[in-house]
């Protein structure tokens, strides 16, 4: 998965079948560097909104995916799971990652939830979650976010006060 250097040789009369006055100019060489490093997708940022959800809220996760490799990356999927501690809670919705040129990035949103249990969750996202792309490094496709889901907020209670009824 690195760049390699090759020497390419061209000989116009390799078998010496053509009569020539000067055979010293029949050979040419060129050095070529062929970059064999494939694409490499990484998730560089993940945030959740709201940052402190309740069990009735849906959470929008904002993610940034970069191709830090040397070759274009084909379109693939962003997959995600949510855990409560070490227990898997479930899969998060998948989102399409568009094809990315080397050095390019994209920002994606994943809408998930509501999360029905008040607990601390870890959402883990995987770029190329469908393993469609052979990458330079397959172990750096993951990014996690830990967040706490709280019980619902009590409805605002505003007791009636006779002083409120002012004419």
PDB file of C-alpha atoms in Angstrom:
ATOM      1  CA  UNK A   1       0.000   0.000   0.000  1.00  0.00           C
ATOM      2  CA  UNK A   2       2.751   2.434  -0.862  1.00  0.00           C
ATOM      3  CA  UNK A   3       4.134   4.225  -3.870  1.00  0.00           C
ATOM      4  CA  UNK A   4       6.612   2.176  -5.900  1.00  0.00           C
ATOM      5  CA  UNK A   5       9.210   3.280  -8.455  1.00  0.00           C
ATOM      6  CA  UNK A   6       9.556   1.374 -11.716  1.00  0.00           C
ATOM      7  CA  UNK A   7      11.973   1.738 -14.622  1.00  0.00           C
ATOM      8  CA  UNK A   8      10.361   1.346 -18.033  1.00  0.00           C
ATOM      9  CA  UNK A   9      12.626   0.306 -20.944  1.00  0.00           C
ATOM     10  CA  UNK A  10      11.839   0.727 -24.652  1.00  0.00           C
ATOM     11  CA  UNK A  11      14.062  -0.825 -27.351  1.00  0.00           C
ATOM     12  CA  UNK A  12      13.031  -0.080 -30.968  1.00  0.00           C
ATOM     13  CA  UNK A  13      15.202  -2.852 -32.474  1.00  0.00           C
ATOM     14  CA  UNK A  14      15.599  -5.366 -29.660  1.00  0.00           C
ATOM     15  CA  UNK A  15      16.522  -8.235 -32.041  1.00  0.00           C
ATOM     16  CA  UNK A  16      18.960  -6.175 -34.149  1.00  0.00           C
ATOM     17  CA  UNK A  17      17.058  -6.867 -37.385  1.00  0.00           C
ATOM     18  CA  UNK A  18      17.274  -3.355 -38.818  1.00  0.00           C
ATOM     19  CA  UNK A  19      20.553  -2.170 -40.453  1.00  0.00           C
ATOM     20  CA  UNK A  20      21.540   1.060 -38.817  1.00  0.00           C
ATOM     21  CA  UNK A  21      24.596   3.213 -38.669  1.00  0.00           C
ATOM     22  CA  UNK A  22      24.048   3.957 -34.951  1.00  0.00           C
ATOM     23  CA  UNK A  23      22.349   1.443 -32.675  1.00  0.00           C
ATOM     24  CA  UNK A  24      23.179   3.410 -29.506  1.00  0.00           C
ATOM     25  CA  UNK A  25      20.019   5.506 -29.787  1.00  0.00           C
ATOM     26  CA  UNK A  26      17.574   2.570 -29.918  1.00  0.00           C
ATOM     27  CA  UNK A  27      17.133   2.271 -26.152  1.00  0.00           C
ATOM     28  CA  UNK A  28      15.264   4.682 -23.895  1.00  0.00           C
ATOM     29  CA  UNK A  29      14.367   4.445 -20.238  1.00  0.00           C
ATOM     30  CA  UNK A  30      11.983   6.336 -18.022  1.00  0.00           C
ATOM     31  CA  UNK A  31      11.390   6.182 -14.298  1.00  0.00           C
ATOM     32  CA  UNK A  32       7.719   6.020 -13.287  1.00  0.00           C
ATOM     33  CA  UNK A  33       6.309   6.324  -9.805  1.00  0.00           C
ATOM     34  CA  UNK A  34       3.065   4.400  -9.396  1.00  0.00           C
ATOM     35  CA  UNK A  35       1.119   5.226  -6.300  1.00  0.00           C
ATOM     36  CA  UNK A  36      -0.565   2.064  -5.079  1.00  0.00           C
ATOM     37  CA  UNK A  37      -2.040   3.630  -1.945  1.00  0.00           C
ATOM     38  CA  UNK A  38      -5.829   3.252  -1.981  1.00  0.00           C
ATOM     39  CA  UNK A  39      -8.394   5.656  -0.512  1.00  0.00           C
ATOM     40  CA  UNK A  40      -8.786   5.967   3.245  1.00  0.00           C
ATOM     41  CA  UNK A  41     -11.995   7.219   4.853  1.00  0.00           C
ATOM     42  CA  UNK A  42     -11.961   8.633   8.379  1.00  0.00           C
ATOM     43  CA  UNK A  43     -14.589  10.348  10.498  1.00  0.00           C
ATOM     44  CA  UNK A  44     -13.010  13.458  11.968  1.00  0.00           C
ATOM     45  CA  UNK A  45     -15.921  14.912  13.923  1.00  0.00           C
ATOM     46  CA  UNK A  46     -19.238  13.813  15.396  1.00  0.00           C
ATOM     47  CA  UNK A  47     -21.640  15.893  17.473  1.00  0.00           C
ATOM     48  CA  UNK A  48     -25.223  15.354  18.591  1.00  0.00           C
ATOM     49  CA  UNK A  49     -28.069  17.883  18.760  1.00  0.00           C
ATOM     50  CA  UNK A  50     -29.564  18.261  21.264  1.00  0.00           C
ATOM     51  CA  UNK A  51     -26.466  17.533  23.307  1.00  0.00           C
ATOM     52  CA  UNK A  52     -28.563  16.591  26.370  1.00  0.00           C
ATOM     53  CA  UNK A  53     -31.621  14.798  24.966  1.00  0.00           C
ATOM     54  CA  UNK A  54     -34.537  13.344  26.882  1.00  0.00           C
ATOM     55  CA  UNK A  55     -36.289  10.058  26.116  1.00  0.00           C
ATOM     56  CA  UNK A  56     -38.803  11.939  23.947  1.00  0.00           C
ATOM     57  CA  UNK A  57     -36.174  13.688  21.790  1.00  0.00           C
ATOM     58  CA  UNK A  58     -34.739  12.645  18.460  1.00  0.00           C
ATOM     59  CA  UNK A  59     -31.012  13.316  18.063  1.00  0.00           C
ATOM     60  CA  UNK A  60     -29.365  14.632  14.920  1.00  0.00           C
ATOM     61  CA  UNK A  61     -25.768  13.465  14.689  1.00  0.00           C
ATOM     62  CA  UNK A  62     -23.528  15.691  12.543  1.00  0.00           C
ATOM     63  CA  UNK A  63     -20.469  13.897  11.110  1.00  0.00           C
ATOM     64  CA  UNK A  64     -17.559  14.873   8.883  1.00  0.00           C
ATOM     65  CA  UNK A  65     -16.016  12.157   6.693  1.00  0.00           C
ATOM     66  CA  UNK A  66     -12.666  12.733   4.931  1.00  0.00           C
ATOM     67  CA  UNK A  67     -10.800  10.743   2.298  1.00  0.00           C
ATOM     68  CA  UNK A  68      -7.218  11.038   3.546  1.00  0.00           C
ATOM     69  CA  UNK A  69      -5.998   8.458   1.037  1.00  0.00           C
ATOM     70  CA  UNK A  70      -4.282   8.952  -2.313  1.00  0.00           C
ATOM     71  CA  UNK A  71      -7.045   7.593  -4.542  1.00  0.00           C
ATOM     72  CA  UNK A  72     -10.718   8.489  -5.031  1.00  0.00           C
ATOM     73  CA  UNK A  73     -13.163   6.651  -2.778  1.00  0.00           C
ATOM     74  CA  UNK A  74     -16.342   5.260  -4.333  1.00  0.00           C
ATOM     75  CA  UNK A  75     -19.726   5.977  -2.770  1.00  0.00           C
ATOM     76  CA  UNK A  76     -20.444   3.793   0.272  1.00  0.00           C
ATOM     77  CA  UNK A  77     -22.499   3.737   3.466  1.00  0.00           C
ATOM     78  CA  UNK A  78     -22.138   5.304   6.890  1.00  0.00           C
ATOM     79  CA  UNK A  79     -23.399   2.798   9.461  1.00  0.00           C
ATOM     80  CA  UNK A  80     -23.959   3.275  13.158  1.00  0.00           C
ATOM     81  CA  UNK A  81     -24.844   1.450  16.330  1.00  0.00           C
ATOM     82  CA  UNK A  82     -25.843   2.588  19.806  1.00  0.00           C
ATOM     83  CA  UNK A  83     -24.915   0.864  23.048  1.00  0.00           C
ATOM     84  CA  UNK A  84     -25.902   1.335  26.667  1.00  0.00           C
ATOM     85  CA  UNK A  85     -22.653   0.454  28.393  1.00  0.00           C
ATOM     86  CA  UNK A  86     -21.508  -2.842  26.873  1.00  0.00           C
ATOM     87  CA  UNK A  87     -25.051  -3.803  25.803  1.00  0.00           C
ATOM     88  CA  UNK A  88     -26.033  -3.169  22.221  1.00  0.00           C
ATOM     89  CA  UNK A  89     -29.163  -1.034  22.061  1.00  0.00           C
ATOM     90  CA  UNK A  90     -29.601  -1.143  18.281  1.00  0.00           C
ATOM     91  CA  UNK A  91     -28.607   0.014  14.827  1.00  0.00           C
ATOM     92  CA  UNK A  92     -28.760   3.665  13.818  1.00  0.00           C
ATOM     93  CA  UNK A  93     -30.024   4.687  10.365  1.00  0.00           C
ATOM     94  CA  UNK A  94     -27.529   4.304   7.507  1.00  0.00           C
ATOM     95  CA  UNK A  95     -26.628   7.274   5.328  1.00  0.00           C
ATOM     96  CA  UNK A  96     -25.020   7.377   1.881  1.00  0.00           C
ATOM     97  CA  UNK A  97     -21.470   8.736   1.744  1.00  0.00           C
ATOM     98  CA  UNK A  98     -20.871  10.229  -1.721  1.00  0.00           C
ATOM     99  CA  UNK A  99     -17.759   9.432  -3.756  1.00  0.00           C
ATOM    100  CA  UNK A 100     -14.831  11.484  -2.389  1.00  0.00           C
ATOM    101  CA  UNK A 101     -11.672  12.595  -4.162  1.00  0.00           C
ATOM    102  CA  UNK A 102      -8.369  12.502  -2.233  1.00  0.00           C
ATOM    103  CA  UNK A 103      -8.395  15.279   0.377  1.00  0.00           C
ATOM    104  CA  UNK A 104     -12.146  15.867   0.038  1.00  0.00           C
ATOM    105  CA  UNK A 105     -14.696  15.717   2.838  1.00  0.00           C
ATOM    106  CA  UNK A 106     -18.437  15.670   3.292  1.00  0.00           C
ATOM    107  CA  UNK A 107     -20.728  16.519   6.187  1.00  0.00           C
ATOM    108  CA  UNK A 108     -23.554  14.116   6.939  1.00  0.00           C
ATOM    109  CA  UNK A 109     -26.555  14.162   9.261  1.00  0.00           C
ATOM    110  CA  UNK A 110     -28.054  11.076  10.874  1.00  0.00           C
ATOM    111  CA  UNK A 111     -31.438  11.479  12.594  1.00  0.00           C
ATOM    112  CA  UNK A 112     -31.963   8.839  15.283  1.00  0.00           C
ATOM    113  CA  UNK A 113     -34.144   8.102  18.247  1.00  0.00           C
ATOM    114  CA  UNK A 114     -35.959   8.716  20.342  1.00  0.00           C
ATOM    115  CA  UNK A 115     -33.934   6.650  22.778  1.00  0.00           C
ATOM    116  CA  UNK A 116     -36.581   5.172  25.115  1.00  0.00           C
ATOM    117  CA  UNK A 117     -34.404   4.446  28.148  1.00  0.00           C
ATOM    118  CA  UNK A 118     -32.840   7.147  30.304  1.00  0.00           C
ATOM    119  CA  UNK A 119     -29.190   6.066  30.265  1.00  0.00           C
ATOM    120  CA  UNK A 120     -25.716   6.862  28.960  1.00  0.00           C
ATOM    121  CA  UNK A 121     -25.373   5.774  25.332  1.00  0.00           C
ATOM    122  CA  UNK A 122     -22.401   5.441  23.021  1.00  0.00           C
ATOM    123  CA  UNK A 123     -23.152   5.978  19.345  1.00  0.00           C
ATOM    124  CA  UNK A 124     -20.432   4.522  17.104  1.00  0.00           C
ATOM    125  CA  UNK A 125     -20.322   5.381  13.404  1.00  0.00           C
ATOM    126  CA  UNK A 126     -18.375   3.573  10.688  1.00  0.00           C
ATOM    127  CA  UNK A 127     -17.395   5.097   7.345  1.00  0.00           C
ATOM    128  CA  UNK A 128     -17.611   2.414   4.643  1.00  0.00           C
ATOM    129  CA  UNK A 129     -19.896   0.450   6.947  1.00  0.00           C
ATOM    130  CA  UNK A 130     -20.717  -1.883   4.051  1.00  0.00           C
ATOM    131  CA  UNK A 131     -16.998  -2.681   3.430  1.00  0.00           C
ATOM    132  CA  UNK A 132     -17.331  -1.732  -0.220  1.00  0.00           C
ATOM    133  CA  UNK A 133     -13.937  -0.007  -0.426  1.00  0.00           C
ATOM    134  CA  UNK A 134     -10.464  -1.493   0.010  1.00  0.00           C
ATOM    135  CA  UNK A 135      -8.733   1.154   2.083  1.00  0.00           C
ATOM    136  CA  UNK A 136      -5.186   1.997   3.056  1.00  0.00           C
ATOM    137  CA  UNK A 137      -6.163   1.508   6.724  1.00  0.00           C
ATOM    138  CA  UNK A 138      -9.341  -0.347   7.664  1.00  0.00           C
ATOM    139  CA  UNK A 139      -9.088   0.276  11.414  1.00  0.00           C
ATOM    140  CA  UNK A 140      -9.523   4.069  11.422  1.00  0.00           C
ATOM    141  CA  UNK A 141     -13.067   4.250  10.009  1.00  0.00           C
ATOM    142  CA  UNK A 142     -14.757   4.608  13.417  1.00  0.00           C
ATOM    143  CA  UNK A 143     -15.789   7.515  15.603  1.00  0.00           C
ATOM    144  CA  UNK A 144     -17.904   7.416  18.771  1.00  0.00           C
ATOM    145  CA  UNK A 145     -19.907   9.898  20.776  1.00  0.00           C
ATOM    146  CA  UNK A 146     -21.094   9.270  24.341  1.00  0.00           C
ATOM    147  CA  UNK A 147     -24.236  11.116  25.433  1.00  0.00           C
ATOM    148  CA  UNK A 148     -26.745  10.879  28.249  1.00  0.00           C
ATOM    149  CA  UNK A 149     -30.469  10.579  27.672  1.00  0.00           C
ATOM    150  CA  UNK A 150     -32.492  11.931  30.599  1.00  0.00           C
ATOM    151  CA  UNK A 151     -36.036  11.289  31.757  1.00  0.00           C
ATOM    152  CA  UNK A 152     -38.570  13.702  30.279  1.00  0.00           C
ATOM    153  CA  UNK A 153     -38.549  17.191  31.690  1.00  0.00           C
ATOM    154  CA  UNK A 154     -41.604  17.912  33.804  1.00  0.00           C
ATOM    155  CA  UNK A 155     -44.143  20.138  32.140  1.00  0.00           C
ATOM    156  CA  UNK A 156     -43.952  23.705  33.332  1.00  0.00           C
ATOM    157  CA  UNK A 157     -46.338  24.198  36.217  1.00  0.00           C
ATOM    158  CA  UNK A 158     -47.644  27.681  36.719  1.00  0.00           C
ATOM    159  CA  UNK A 159     -50.145  27.669  39.546  1.00  0.00           C
ATOM    160  CA  UNK A 160     -52.943  30.146  39.215  1.00  0.00           C
ATOM    161  CA  UNK A 161     -52.518  33.129  41.407  1.00  0.00           C
ATOM    162  CA  UNK A 162     -55.445  35.505  41.991  1.00  0.00           C
ATOM    163  CA  UNK A 163     -53.038  38.397  41.489  1.00  0.00           C
ATOM    164  CA  UNK A 164     -52.585  37.204  37.866  1.00  0.00           C
ATOM    165  CA  UNK A 165     -56.162  38.225  37.085  1.00  0.00           C
ATOM    166  CA  UNK A 166     -55.631  41.933  36.809  1.00  0.00           C
ATOM    167  CA  UNK A 167     -58.092  44.150  34.970  1.00  0.00           C
TER     168      UNK A 167
END
